[in-house]
CSV table of C-alpha atoms in Angstrom, one decimal:
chain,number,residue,atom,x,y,z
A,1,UNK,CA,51.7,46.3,7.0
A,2,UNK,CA,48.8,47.7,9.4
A,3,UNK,CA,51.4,48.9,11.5
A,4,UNK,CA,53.3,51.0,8.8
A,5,UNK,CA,50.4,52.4,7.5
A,6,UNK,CA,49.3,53.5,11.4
A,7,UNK,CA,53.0,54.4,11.7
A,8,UNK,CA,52.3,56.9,8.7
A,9,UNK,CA,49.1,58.3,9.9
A,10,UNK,CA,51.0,59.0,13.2
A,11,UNK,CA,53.9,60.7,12.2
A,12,UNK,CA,53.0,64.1,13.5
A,13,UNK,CA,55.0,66.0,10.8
A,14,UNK,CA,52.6,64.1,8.3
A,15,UNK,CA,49.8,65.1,10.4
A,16,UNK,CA,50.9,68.4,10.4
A,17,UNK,CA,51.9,69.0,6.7
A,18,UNK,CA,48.1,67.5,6.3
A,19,UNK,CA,46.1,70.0,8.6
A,20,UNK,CA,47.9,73.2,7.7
A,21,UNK,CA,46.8,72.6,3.7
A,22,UNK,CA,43.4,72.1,4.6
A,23,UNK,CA,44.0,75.4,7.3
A,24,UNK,CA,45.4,77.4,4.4
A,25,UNK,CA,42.7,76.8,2.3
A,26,UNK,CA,40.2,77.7,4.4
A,27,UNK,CA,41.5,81.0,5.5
A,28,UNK,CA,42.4,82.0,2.0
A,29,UNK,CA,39.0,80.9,0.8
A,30,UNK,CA,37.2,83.6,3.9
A,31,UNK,CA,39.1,86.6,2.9
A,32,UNK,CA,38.7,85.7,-1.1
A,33,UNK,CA,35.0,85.8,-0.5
A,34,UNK,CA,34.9,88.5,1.9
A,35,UNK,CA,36.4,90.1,-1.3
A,36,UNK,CA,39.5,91.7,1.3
A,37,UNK,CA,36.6,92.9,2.8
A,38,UNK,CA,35.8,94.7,-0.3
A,39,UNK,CA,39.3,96.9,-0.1
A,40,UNK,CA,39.1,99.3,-3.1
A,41,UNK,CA,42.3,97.9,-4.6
A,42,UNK,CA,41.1,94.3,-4.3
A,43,UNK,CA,37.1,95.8,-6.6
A,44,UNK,CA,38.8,95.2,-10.2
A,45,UNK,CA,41.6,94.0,-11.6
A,46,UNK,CA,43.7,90.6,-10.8
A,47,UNK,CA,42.8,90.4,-7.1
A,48,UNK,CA,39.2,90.2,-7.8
A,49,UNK,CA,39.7,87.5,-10.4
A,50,UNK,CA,42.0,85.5,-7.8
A,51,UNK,CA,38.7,86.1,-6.1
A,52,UNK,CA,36.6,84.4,-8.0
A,53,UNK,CA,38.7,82.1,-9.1
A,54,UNK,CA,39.4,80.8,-6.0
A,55,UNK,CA,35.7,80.7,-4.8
A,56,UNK,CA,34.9,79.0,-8.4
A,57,UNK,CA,37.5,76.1,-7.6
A,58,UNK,CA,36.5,75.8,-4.5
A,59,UNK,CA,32.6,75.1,-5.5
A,60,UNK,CA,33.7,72.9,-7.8
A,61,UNK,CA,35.7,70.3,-6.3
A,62,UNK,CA,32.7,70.7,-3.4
A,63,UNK,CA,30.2,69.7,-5.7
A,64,UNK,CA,30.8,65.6,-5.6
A,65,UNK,CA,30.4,65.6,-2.2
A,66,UNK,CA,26.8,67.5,-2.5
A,67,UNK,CA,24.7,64.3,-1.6
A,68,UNK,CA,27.4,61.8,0.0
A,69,UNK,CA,25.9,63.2,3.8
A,70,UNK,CA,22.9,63.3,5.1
A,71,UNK,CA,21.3,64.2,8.2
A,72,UNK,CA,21.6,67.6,10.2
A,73,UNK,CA,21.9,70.9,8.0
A,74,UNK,CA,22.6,69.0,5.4
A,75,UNK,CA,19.1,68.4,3.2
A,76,UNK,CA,18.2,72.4,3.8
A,77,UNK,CA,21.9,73.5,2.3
A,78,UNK,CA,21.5,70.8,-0.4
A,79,UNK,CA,18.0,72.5,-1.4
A,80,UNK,CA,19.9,76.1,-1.1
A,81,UNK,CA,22.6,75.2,-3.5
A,82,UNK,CA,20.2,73.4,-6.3
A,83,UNK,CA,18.1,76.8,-6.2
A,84,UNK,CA,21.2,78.7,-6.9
A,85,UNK,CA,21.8,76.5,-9.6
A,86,UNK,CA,18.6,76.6,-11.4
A,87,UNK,CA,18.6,80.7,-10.5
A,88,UNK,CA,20.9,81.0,-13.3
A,89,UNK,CA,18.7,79.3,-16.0
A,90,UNK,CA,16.1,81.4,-14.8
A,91,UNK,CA,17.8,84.6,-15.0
A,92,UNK,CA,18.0,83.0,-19.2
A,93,UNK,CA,14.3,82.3,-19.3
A,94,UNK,CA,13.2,85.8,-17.0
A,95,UNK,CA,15.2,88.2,-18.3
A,96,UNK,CA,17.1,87.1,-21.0
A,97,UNK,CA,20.7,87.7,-19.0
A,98,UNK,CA,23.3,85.9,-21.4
A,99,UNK,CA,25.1,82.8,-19.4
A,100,UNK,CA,27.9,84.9,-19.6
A,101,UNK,CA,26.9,86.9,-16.9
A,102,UNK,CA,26.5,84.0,-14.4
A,103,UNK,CA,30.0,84.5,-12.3
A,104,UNK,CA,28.0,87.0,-10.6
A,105,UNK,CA,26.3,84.1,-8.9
A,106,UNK,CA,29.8,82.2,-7.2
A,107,UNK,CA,30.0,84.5,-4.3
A,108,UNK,CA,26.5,83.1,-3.4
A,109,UNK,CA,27.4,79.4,-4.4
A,110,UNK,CA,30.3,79.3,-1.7
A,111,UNK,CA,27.3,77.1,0.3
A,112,UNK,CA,28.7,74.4,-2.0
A,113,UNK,CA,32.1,74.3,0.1
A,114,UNK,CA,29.9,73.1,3.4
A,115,UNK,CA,30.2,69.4,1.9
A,116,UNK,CA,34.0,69.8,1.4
A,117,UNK,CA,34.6,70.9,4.5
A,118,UNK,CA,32.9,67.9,5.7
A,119,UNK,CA,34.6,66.0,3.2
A,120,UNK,CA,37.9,67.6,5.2
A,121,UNK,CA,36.7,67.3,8.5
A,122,UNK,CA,38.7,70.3,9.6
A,123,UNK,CA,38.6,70.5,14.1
A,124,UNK,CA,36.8,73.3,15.3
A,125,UNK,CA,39.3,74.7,17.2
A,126,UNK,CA,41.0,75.6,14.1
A,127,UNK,CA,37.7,77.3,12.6
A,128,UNK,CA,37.7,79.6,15.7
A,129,UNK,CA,40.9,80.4,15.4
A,130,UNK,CA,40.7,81.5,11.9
A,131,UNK,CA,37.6,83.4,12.6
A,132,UNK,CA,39.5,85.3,15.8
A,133,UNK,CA,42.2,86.0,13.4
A,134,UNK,CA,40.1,87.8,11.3
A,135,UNK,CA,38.2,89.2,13.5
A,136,UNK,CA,41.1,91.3,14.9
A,137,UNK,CA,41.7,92.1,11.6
A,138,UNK,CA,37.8,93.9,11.3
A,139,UNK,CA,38.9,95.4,14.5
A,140,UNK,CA,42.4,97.2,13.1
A,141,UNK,CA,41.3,97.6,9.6
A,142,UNK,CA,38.2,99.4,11.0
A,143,UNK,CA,40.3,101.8,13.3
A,144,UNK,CA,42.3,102.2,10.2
A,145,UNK,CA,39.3,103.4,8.0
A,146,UNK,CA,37.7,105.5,10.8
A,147,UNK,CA,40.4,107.3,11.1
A,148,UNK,CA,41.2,108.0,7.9
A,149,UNK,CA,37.6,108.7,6.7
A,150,UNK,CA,38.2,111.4,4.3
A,151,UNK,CA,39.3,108.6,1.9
A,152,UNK,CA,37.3,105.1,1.0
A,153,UNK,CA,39.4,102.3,1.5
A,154,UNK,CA,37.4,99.5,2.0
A,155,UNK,CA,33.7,98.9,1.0
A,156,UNK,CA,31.7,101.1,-1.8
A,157,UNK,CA,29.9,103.7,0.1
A,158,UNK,CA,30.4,107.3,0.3
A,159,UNK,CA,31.6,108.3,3.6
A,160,UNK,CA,29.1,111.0,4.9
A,161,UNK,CA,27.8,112.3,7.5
A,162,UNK,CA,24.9,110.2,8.8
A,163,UNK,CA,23.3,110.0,12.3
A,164,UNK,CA,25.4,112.4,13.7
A,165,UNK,CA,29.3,110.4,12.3
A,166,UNK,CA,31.0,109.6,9.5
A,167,UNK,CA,29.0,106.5,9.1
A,168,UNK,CA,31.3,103.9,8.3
A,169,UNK,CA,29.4,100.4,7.9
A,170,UNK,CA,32.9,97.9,7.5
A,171,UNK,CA,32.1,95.5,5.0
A,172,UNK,CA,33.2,91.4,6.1
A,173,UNK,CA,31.2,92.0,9.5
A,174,UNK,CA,30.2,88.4,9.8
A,175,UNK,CA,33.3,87.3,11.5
A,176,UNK,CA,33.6,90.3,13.2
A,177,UNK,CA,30.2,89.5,15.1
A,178,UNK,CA,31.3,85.3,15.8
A,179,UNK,CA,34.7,86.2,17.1
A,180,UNK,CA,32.8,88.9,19.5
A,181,UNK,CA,30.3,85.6,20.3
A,182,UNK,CA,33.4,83.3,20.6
A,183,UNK,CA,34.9,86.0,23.2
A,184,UNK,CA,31.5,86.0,25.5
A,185,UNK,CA,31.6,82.1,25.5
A,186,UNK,CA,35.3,82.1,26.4
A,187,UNK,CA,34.7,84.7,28.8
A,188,UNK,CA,32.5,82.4,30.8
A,189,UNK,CA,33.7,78.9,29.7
A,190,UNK,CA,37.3,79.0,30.3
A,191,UNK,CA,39.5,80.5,33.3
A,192,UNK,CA,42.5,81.5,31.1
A,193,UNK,CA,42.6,84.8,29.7
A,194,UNK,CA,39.5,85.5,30.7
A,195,UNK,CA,39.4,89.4,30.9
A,196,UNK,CA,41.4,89.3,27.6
A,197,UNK,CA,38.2,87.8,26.3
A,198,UNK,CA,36.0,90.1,28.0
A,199,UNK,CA,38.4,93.2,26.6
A,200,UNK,CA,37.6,91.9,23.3
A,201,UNK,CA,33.9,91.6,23.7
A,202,UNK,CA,33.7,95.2,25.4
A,203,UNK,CA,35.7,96.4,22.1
A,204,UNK,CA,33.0,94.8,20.0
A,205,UNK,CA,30.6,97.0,22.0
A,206,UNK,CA,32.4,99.9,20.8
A,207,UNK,CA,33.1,99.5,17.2
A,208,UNK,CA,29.4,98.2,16.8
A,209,UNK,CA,28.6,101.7,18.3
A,210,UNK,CA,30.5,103.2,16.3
A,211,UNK,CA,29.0,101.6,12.9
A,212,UNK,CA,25.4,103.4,14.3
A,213,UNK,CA,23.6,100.6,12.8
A,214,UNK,CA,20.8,100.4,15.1
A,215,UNK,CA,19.8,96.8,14.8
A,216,UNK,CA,23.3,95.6,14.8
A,217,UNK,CA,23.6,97.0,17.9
A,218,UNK,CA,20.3,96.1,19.8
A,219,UNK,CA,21.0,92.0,18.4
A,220,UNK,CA,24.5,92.5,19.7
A,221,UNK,CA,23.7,93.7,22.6
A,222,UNK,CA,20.8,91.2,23.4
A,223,UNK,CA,23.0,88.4,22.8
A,224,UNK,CA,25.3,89.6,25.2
A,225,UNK,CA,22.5,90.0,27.6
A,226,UNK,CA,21.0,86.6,27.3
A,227,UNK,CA,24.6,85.1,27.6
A,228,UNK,CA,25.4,86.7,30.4
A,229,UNK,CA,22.8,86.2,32.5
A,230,UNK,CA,22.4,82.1,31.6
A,231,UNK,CA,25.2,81.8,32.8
A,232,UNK,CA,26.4,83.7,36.2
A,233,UNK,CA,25.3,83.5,39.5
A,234,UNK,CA,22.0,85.9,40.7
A,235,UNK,CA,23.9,88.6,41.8
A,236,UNK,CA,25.8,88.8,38.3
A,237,UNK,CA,22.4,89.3,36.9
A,238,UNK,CA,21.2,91.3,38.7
A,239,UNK,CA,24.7,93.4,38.0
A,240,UNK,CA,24.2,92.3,34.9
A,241,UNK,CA,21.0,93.9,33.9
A,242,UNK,CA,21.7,97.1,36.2
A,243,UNK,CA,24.9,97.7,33.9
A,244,UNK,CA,23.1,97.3,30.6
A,245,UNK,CA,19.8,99.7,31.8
A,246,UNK,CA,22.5,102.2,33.1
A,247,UNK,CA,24.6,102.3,30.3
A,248,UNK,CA,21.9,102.5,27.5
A,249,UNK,CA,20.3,105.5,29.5
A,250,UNK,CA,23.3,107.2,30.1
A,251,UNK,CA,24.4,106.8,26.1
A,252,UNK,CA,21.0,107.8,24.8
A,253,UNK,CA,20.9,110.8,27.2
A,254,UNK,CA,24.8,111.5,26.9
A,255,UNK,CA,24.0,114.3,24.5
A,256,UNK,CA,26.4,113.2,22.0
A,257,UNK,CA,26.4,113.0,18.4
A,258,UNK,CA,26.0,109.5,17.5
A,259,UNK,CA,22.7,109.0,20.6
A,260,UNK,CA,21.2,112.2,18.7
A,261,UNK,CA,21.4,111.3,15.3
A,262,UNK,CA,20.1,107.4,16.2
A,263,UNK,CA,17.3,108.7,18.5
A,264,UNK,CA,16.6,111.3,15.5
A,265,UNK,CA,16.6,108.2,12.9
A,266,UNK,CA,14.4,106.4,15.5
A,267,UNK,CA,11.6,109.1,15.6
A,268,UNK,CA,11.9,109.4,11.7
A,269,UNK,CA,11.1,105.5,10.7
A,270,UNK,CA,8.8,105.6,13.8
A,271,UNK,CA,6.3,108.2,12.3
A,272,UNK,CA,6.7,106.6,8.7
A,273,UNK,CA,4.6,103.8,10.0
A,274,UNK,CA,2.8,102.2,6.8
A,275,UNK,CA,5.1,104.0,4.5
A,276,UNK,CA,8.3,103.0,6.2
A,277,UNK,CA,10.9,102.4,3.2
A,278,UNK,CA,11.5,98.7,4.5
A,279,UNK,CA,7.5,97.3,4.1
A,280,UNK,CA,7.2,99.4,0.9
A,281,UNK,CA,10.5,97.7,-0.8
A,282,UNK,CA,8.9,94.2,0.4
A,283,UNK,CA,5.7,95.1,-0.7
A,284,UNK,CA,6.9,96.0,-4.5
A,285,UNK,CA,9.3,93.1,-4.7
A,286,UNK,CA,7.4,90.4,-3.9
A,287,UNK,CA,4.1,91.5,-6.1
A,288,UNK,CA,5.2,93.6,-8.7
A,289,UNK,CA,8.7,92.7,-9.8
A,290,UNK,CA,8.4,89.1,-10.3
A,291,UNK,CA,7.1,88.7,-14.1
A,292,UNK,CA,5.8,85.2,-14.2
A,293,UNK,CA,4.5,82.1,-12.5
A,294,UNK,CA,7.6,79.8,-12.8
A,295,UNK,CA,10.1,82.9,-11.8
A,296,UNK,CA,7.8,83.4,-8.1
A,297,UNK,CA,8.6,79.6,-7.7
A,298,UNK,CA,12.1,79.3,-8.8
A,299,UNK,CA,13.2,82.5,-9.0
A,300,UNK,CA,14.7,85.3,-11.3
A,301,UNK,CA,18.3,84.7,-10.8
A,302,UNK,CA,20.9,86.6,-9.5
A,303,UNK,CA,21.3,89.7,-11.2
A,304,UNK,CA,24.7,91.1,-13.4
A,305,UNK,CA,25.2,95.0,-13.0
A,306,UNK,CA,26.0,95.1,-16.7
A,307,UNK,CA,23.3,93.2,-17.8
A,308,UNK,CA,19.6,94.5,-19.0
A,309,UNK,CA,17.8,92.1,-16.1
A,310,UNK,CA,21.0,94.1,-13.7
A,311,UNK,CA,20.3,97.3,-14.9
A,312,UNK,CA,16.4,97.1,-14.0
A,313,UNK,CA,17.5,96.5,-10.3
A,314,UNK,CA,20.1,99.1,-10.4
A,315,UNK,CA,17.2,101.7,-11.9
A,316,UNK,CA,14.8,100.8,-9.0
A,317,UNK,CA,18.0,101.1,-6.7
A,318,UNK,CA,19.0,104.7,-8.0
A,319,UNK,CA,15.5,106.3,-8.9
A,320,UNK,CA,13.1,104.8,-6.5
A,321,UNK,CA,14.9,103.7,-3.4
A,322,UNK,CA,13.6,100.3,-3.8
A,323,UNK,CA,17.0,98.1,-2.4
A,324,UNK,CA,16.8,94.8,-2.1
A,325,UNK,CA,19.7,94.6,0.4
A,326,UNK,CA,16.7,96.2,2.7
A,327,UNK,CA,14.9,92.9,2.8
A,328,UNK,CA,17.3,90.3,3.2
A,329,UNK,CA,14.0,87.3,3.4
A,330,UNK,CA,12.5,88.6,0.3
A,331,UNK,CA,15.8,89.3,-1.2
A,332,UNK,CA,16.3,85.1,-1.2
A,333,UNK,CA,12.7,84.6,-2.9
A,334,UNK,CA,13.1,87.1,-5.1
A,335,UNK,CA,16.6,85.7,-6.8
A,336,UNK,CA,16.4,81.8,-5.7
A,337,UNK,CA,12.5,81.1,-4.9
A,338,UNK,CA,10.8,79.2,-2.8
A,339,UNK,CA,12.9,76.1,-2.1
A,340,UNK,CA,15.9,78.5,-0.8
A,341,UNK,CA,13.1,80.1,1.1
A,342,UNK,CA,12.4,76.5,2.6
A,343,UNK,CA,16.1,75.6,3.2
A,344,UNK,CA,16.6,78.6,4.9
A,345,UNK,CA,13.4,78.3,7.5
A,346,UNK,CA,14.7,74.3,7.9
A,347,UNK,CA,18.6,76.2,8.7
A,348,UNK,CA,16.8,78.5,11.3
A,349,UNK,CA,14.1,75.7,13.5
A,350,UNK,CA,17.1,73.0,13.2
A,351,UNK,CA,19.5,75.8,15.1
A,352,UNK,CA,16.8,76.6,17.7
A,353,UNK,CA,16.2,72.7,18.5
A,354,UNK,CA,19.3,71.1,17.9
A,355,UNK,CA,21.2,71.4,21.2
A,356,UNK,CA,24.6,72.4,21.6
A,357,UNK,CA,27.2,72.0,24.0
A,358,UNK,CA,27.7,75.2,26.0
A,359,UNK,CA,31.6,75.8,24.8
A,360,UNK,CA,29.9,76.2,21.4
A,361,UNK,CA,26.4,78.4,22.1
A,362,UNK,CA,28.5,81.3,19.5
A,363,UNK,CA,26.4,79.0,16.9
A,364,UNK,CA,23.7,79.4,18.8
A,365,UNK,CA,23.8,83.1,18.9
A,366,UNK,CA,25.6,83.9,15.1
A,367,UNK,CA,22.6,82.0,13.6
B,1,UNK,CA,21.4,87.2,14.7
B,2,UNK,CA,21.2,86.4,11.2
B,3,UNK,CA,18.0,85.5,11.7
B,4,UNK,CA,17.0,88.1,13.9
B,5,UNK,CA,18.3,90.6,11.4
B,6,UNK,CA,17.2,88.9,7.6
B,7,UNK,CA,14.0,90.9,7.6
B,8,UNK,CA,15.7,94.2,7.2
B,9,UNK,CA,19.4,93.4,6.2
B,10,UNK,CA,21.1,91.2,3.7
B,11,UNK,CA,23.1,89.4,6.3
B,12,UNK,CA,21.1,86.2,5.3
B,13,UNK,CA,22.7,86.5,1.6
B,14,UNK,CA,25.7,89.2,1.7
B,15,UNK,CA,29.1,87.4,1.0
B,16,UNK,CA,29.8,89.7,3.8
B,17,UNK,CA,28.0,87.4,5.9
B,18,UNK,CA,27.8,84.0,4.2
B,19,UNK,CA,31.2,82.1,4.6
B,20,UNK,CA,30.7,82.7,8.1
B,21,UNK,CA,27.3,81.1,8.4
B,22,UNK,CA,28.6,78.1,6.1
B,23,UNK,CA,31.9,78.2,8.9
B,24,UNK,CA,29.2,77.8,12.0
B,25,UNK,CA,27.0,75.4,9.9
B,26,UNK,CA,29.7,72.9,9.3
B,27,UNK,CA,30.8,72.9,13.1
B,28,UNK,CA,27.4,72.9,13.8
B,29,UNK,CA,26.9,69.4,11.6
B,30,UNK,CA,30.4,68.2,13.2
B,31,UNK,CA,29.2,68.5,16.8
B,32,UNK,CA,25.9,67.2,15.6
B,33,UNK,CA,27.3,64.0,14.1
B,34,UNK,CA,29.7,63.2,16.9
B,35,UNK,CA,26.9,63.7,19.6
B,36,UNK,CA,25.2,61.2,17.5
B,37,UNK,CA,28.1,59.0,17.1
B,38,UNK,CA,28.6,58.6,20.8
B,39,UNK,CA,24.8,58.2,21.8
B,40,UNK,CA,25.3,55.0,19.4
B,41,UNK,CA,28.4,53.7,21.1
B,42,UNK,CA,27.0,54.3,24.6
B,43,UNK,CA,23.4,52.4,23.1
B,44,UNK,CA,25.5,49.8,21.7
B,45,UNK,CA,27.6,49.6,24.5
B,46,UNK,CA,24.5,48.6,26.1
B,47,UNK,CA,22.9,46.6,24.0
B,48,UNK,CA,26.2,44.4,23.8
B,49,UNK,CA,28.3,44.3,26.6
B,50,UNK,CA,30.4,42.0,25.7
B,51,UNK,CA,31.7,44.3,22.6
B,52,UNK,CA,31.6,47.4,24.2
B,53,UNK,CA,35.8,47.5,25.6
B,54,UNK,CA,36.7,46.2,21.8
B,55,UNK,CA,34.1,49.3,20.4
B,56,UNK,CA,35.5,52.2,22.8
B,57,UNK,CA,38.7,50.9,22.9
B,58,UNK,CA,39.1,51.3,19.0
B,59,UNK,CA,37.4,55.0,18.7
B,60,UNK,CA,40.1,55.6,21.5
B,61,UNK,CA,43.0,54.9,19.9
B,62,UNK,CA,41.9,56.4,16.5
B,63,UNK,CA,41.2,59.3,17.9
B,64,UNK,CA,44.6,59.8,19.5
């Protein structure tokens, strides 16, 4: 009997059939909740409820495998995912947003699905793979939309002229940046393909450029530099560092259009000081918005466009500036309170002191 | 980077952002648990020396 059943487990069509479910699901769940990386066609109608469909099915058969691990990441995601949870009673007891409105949350519950894939135990390889894949799809679909900027077809801005472009900020950059990370580890971890890899991460270079995000680019460009000069000889570094001084000076004093309007945008926050838009959105958000004593512990909730406690937001979005998107940190108090606070700070010292292997710093470096 | 950038971006919340940190977190846990895994077998291998060609020998083949 033992042997049949080892027979079975062996039979690498079995094995096969198995993986490439629990492959399929995975890379249908990324691009359902990077919403087609929010394609115009995919914003209404049935592909967005596919969406959200998917994502809600995919939380739920995650959710009775919420405390069967322990250990790891896994205590500060549990307390992340029982915040989001009690975030929608509080968005009831806050601001009186009908239960109704509470699909607006699933996008944020996908934390739920770390404790399937657990569950699945899916290899690694297979994650990069998927995350590669879609990286060179940011890459094309980007080229795509930057070239054909007189038209939005993917994200919700308008396309306008901003720091000296047709700033295009592609929506779905997460895998975009950890296939870029994945390519400066292969680059120096394995001797196949390696100037493939190092093509790759030079294109990352450019499209981040070309996104004249200014703090995208410095992080990008810092983890590049740390990487890159762990790991190579002294002479590399040396190189290393010579090439990254040279080619920032020459950029910012190229004359161009993008290094004017950054360097512009730079003197502009620069001389805000106090009043820069960034501390004065934290400042209101975390002590005027909040309305009570139980909501600055737990919460208000994620918000509903259509709802009164949605429209609030959306007022102090259009009238007065004030965008929570600015604040990321206070963003996660604001709708899910203290606890997610905590799990996040837990998520953030455990990556810094758990050591990795050094095929896998891209971890390292995303988080 | 996320955390680098959560003070002034959303990257810590976006779905733009968040399968992809839930993506490194779980390979994160996977290489965490299997570095843990083996630091037990090699303890135990120590520990009981007698056991340990059974132990490894097992993992081995279930792993092929």
């Amino acid at each position: 009997m033992w042997e049949s059943i080892r027979v079975h487990w062996t039979n690498p069509n079995l094995k096969m059939l198995s993986m490439d479910k629990k492959t399929m699901f995975i890379f249908l769940l990324v691009i359902f909740s990077l919403k087609f990386f929010d394609a115009s066609v995919a914003n209404t109608g049935i592909l967005k409820n596919i969406s959200f469909g998917y994502m809600f099915v995919a939380i739920v058969i995650s959710l009775p495998f919420l405390f069967k691990s322990s250990g790891g990441f896994v205590l500060p995601i549990q307390l992340i995912c029982i915040s989001m949870v009690v975030s929608i009673f509080m968005a009831r007891f806050t601001w009186d947003q009908g239960f109704e409105y509470s699909p607006s949350t699933i996008p944020y519950a996908i934390w739920f699905v770390f404790f399937f894939l657990l569950k699945l135990n899916i290899p690694i390889k297979t994650i990069e793979n998927i995350v590669l894949i879609y990286g060179l799809i940011y890459i094309v679909l980007f080229i795509f939309q930057f070239t054909h900027n007189n038209v939005v077809y993917f994200g919700t801005r308008e396309l306008v002229q901003d720091r000296g472009i047709i700033r295009i900020v592609f929506p779905g950059s997460g895998v975009f940046f950890l296939s870029c990370f994945i390519a400066i580890n292969k680059v120096t971890s394995t001797d196949k393909y390696r100037y493939l890899w190092l093509l790759y991460a030079l294109l990352g270079i450019v499209i981040i450029v070309l996104q004249v995000t200014r703090q995208a680019i410095v992080v990008m460009l810092l983890f590049y530099l740390i990487h890159f000069l762990k790991n190579v000889k002294l002479i590399y570094k040396i190189a290393t560092i010579a090439f990254f001084v040279l080619a920032g000076y020459v950029f910012l004093n190229s004359g161009t259009s993008i290094s004017k309007g950054l360097i512009e945008q730079q003197k502009e926050d620069a001389s805000a000081g106090g009043n820069y838009v960034r501390i004065v959105e934290a400042e209101y958000y975390l002590t005027q918005f909040t309305p009570n004593t139980i909501s600055k512990i737990l919460g208000n909730g994620m918000y509903n466009d259509n709802s009164k406690y949605g429209k609030v937001i959306v007022n102090l979005e259009e009238n007065y500036w004030y965008f929570l998107s600015d604040v990321g940190l206070v963003e996660v108090y604001v709708l899910f309170g203290i606890f997610a606070i905590l799990g996040y700070l837990l998520i953030f010292v455990k990556s810094l002191t758990i050591p990795l292997p050094e095929n896998y710093y891209y971890l390292k470096y995303y988080l | 980077m996320i955390m680098l950038t959560s003070f002034t971006s959303d990257s810590i919340i976006s779905y733009n952002f968040l399968i992809t940190t839930v993506l490194v977190l779980y390979c994160y846990q996977r290489i965490l648990e299997h570095e843990l895994l083996r630091n037990k077998l090699i303890l135990e291998s120590i520990n009981y020396p007698s056991e340990k060609i059974t132990h490894l020998h097992f993992t081995q083949e279930s792993s092929n």
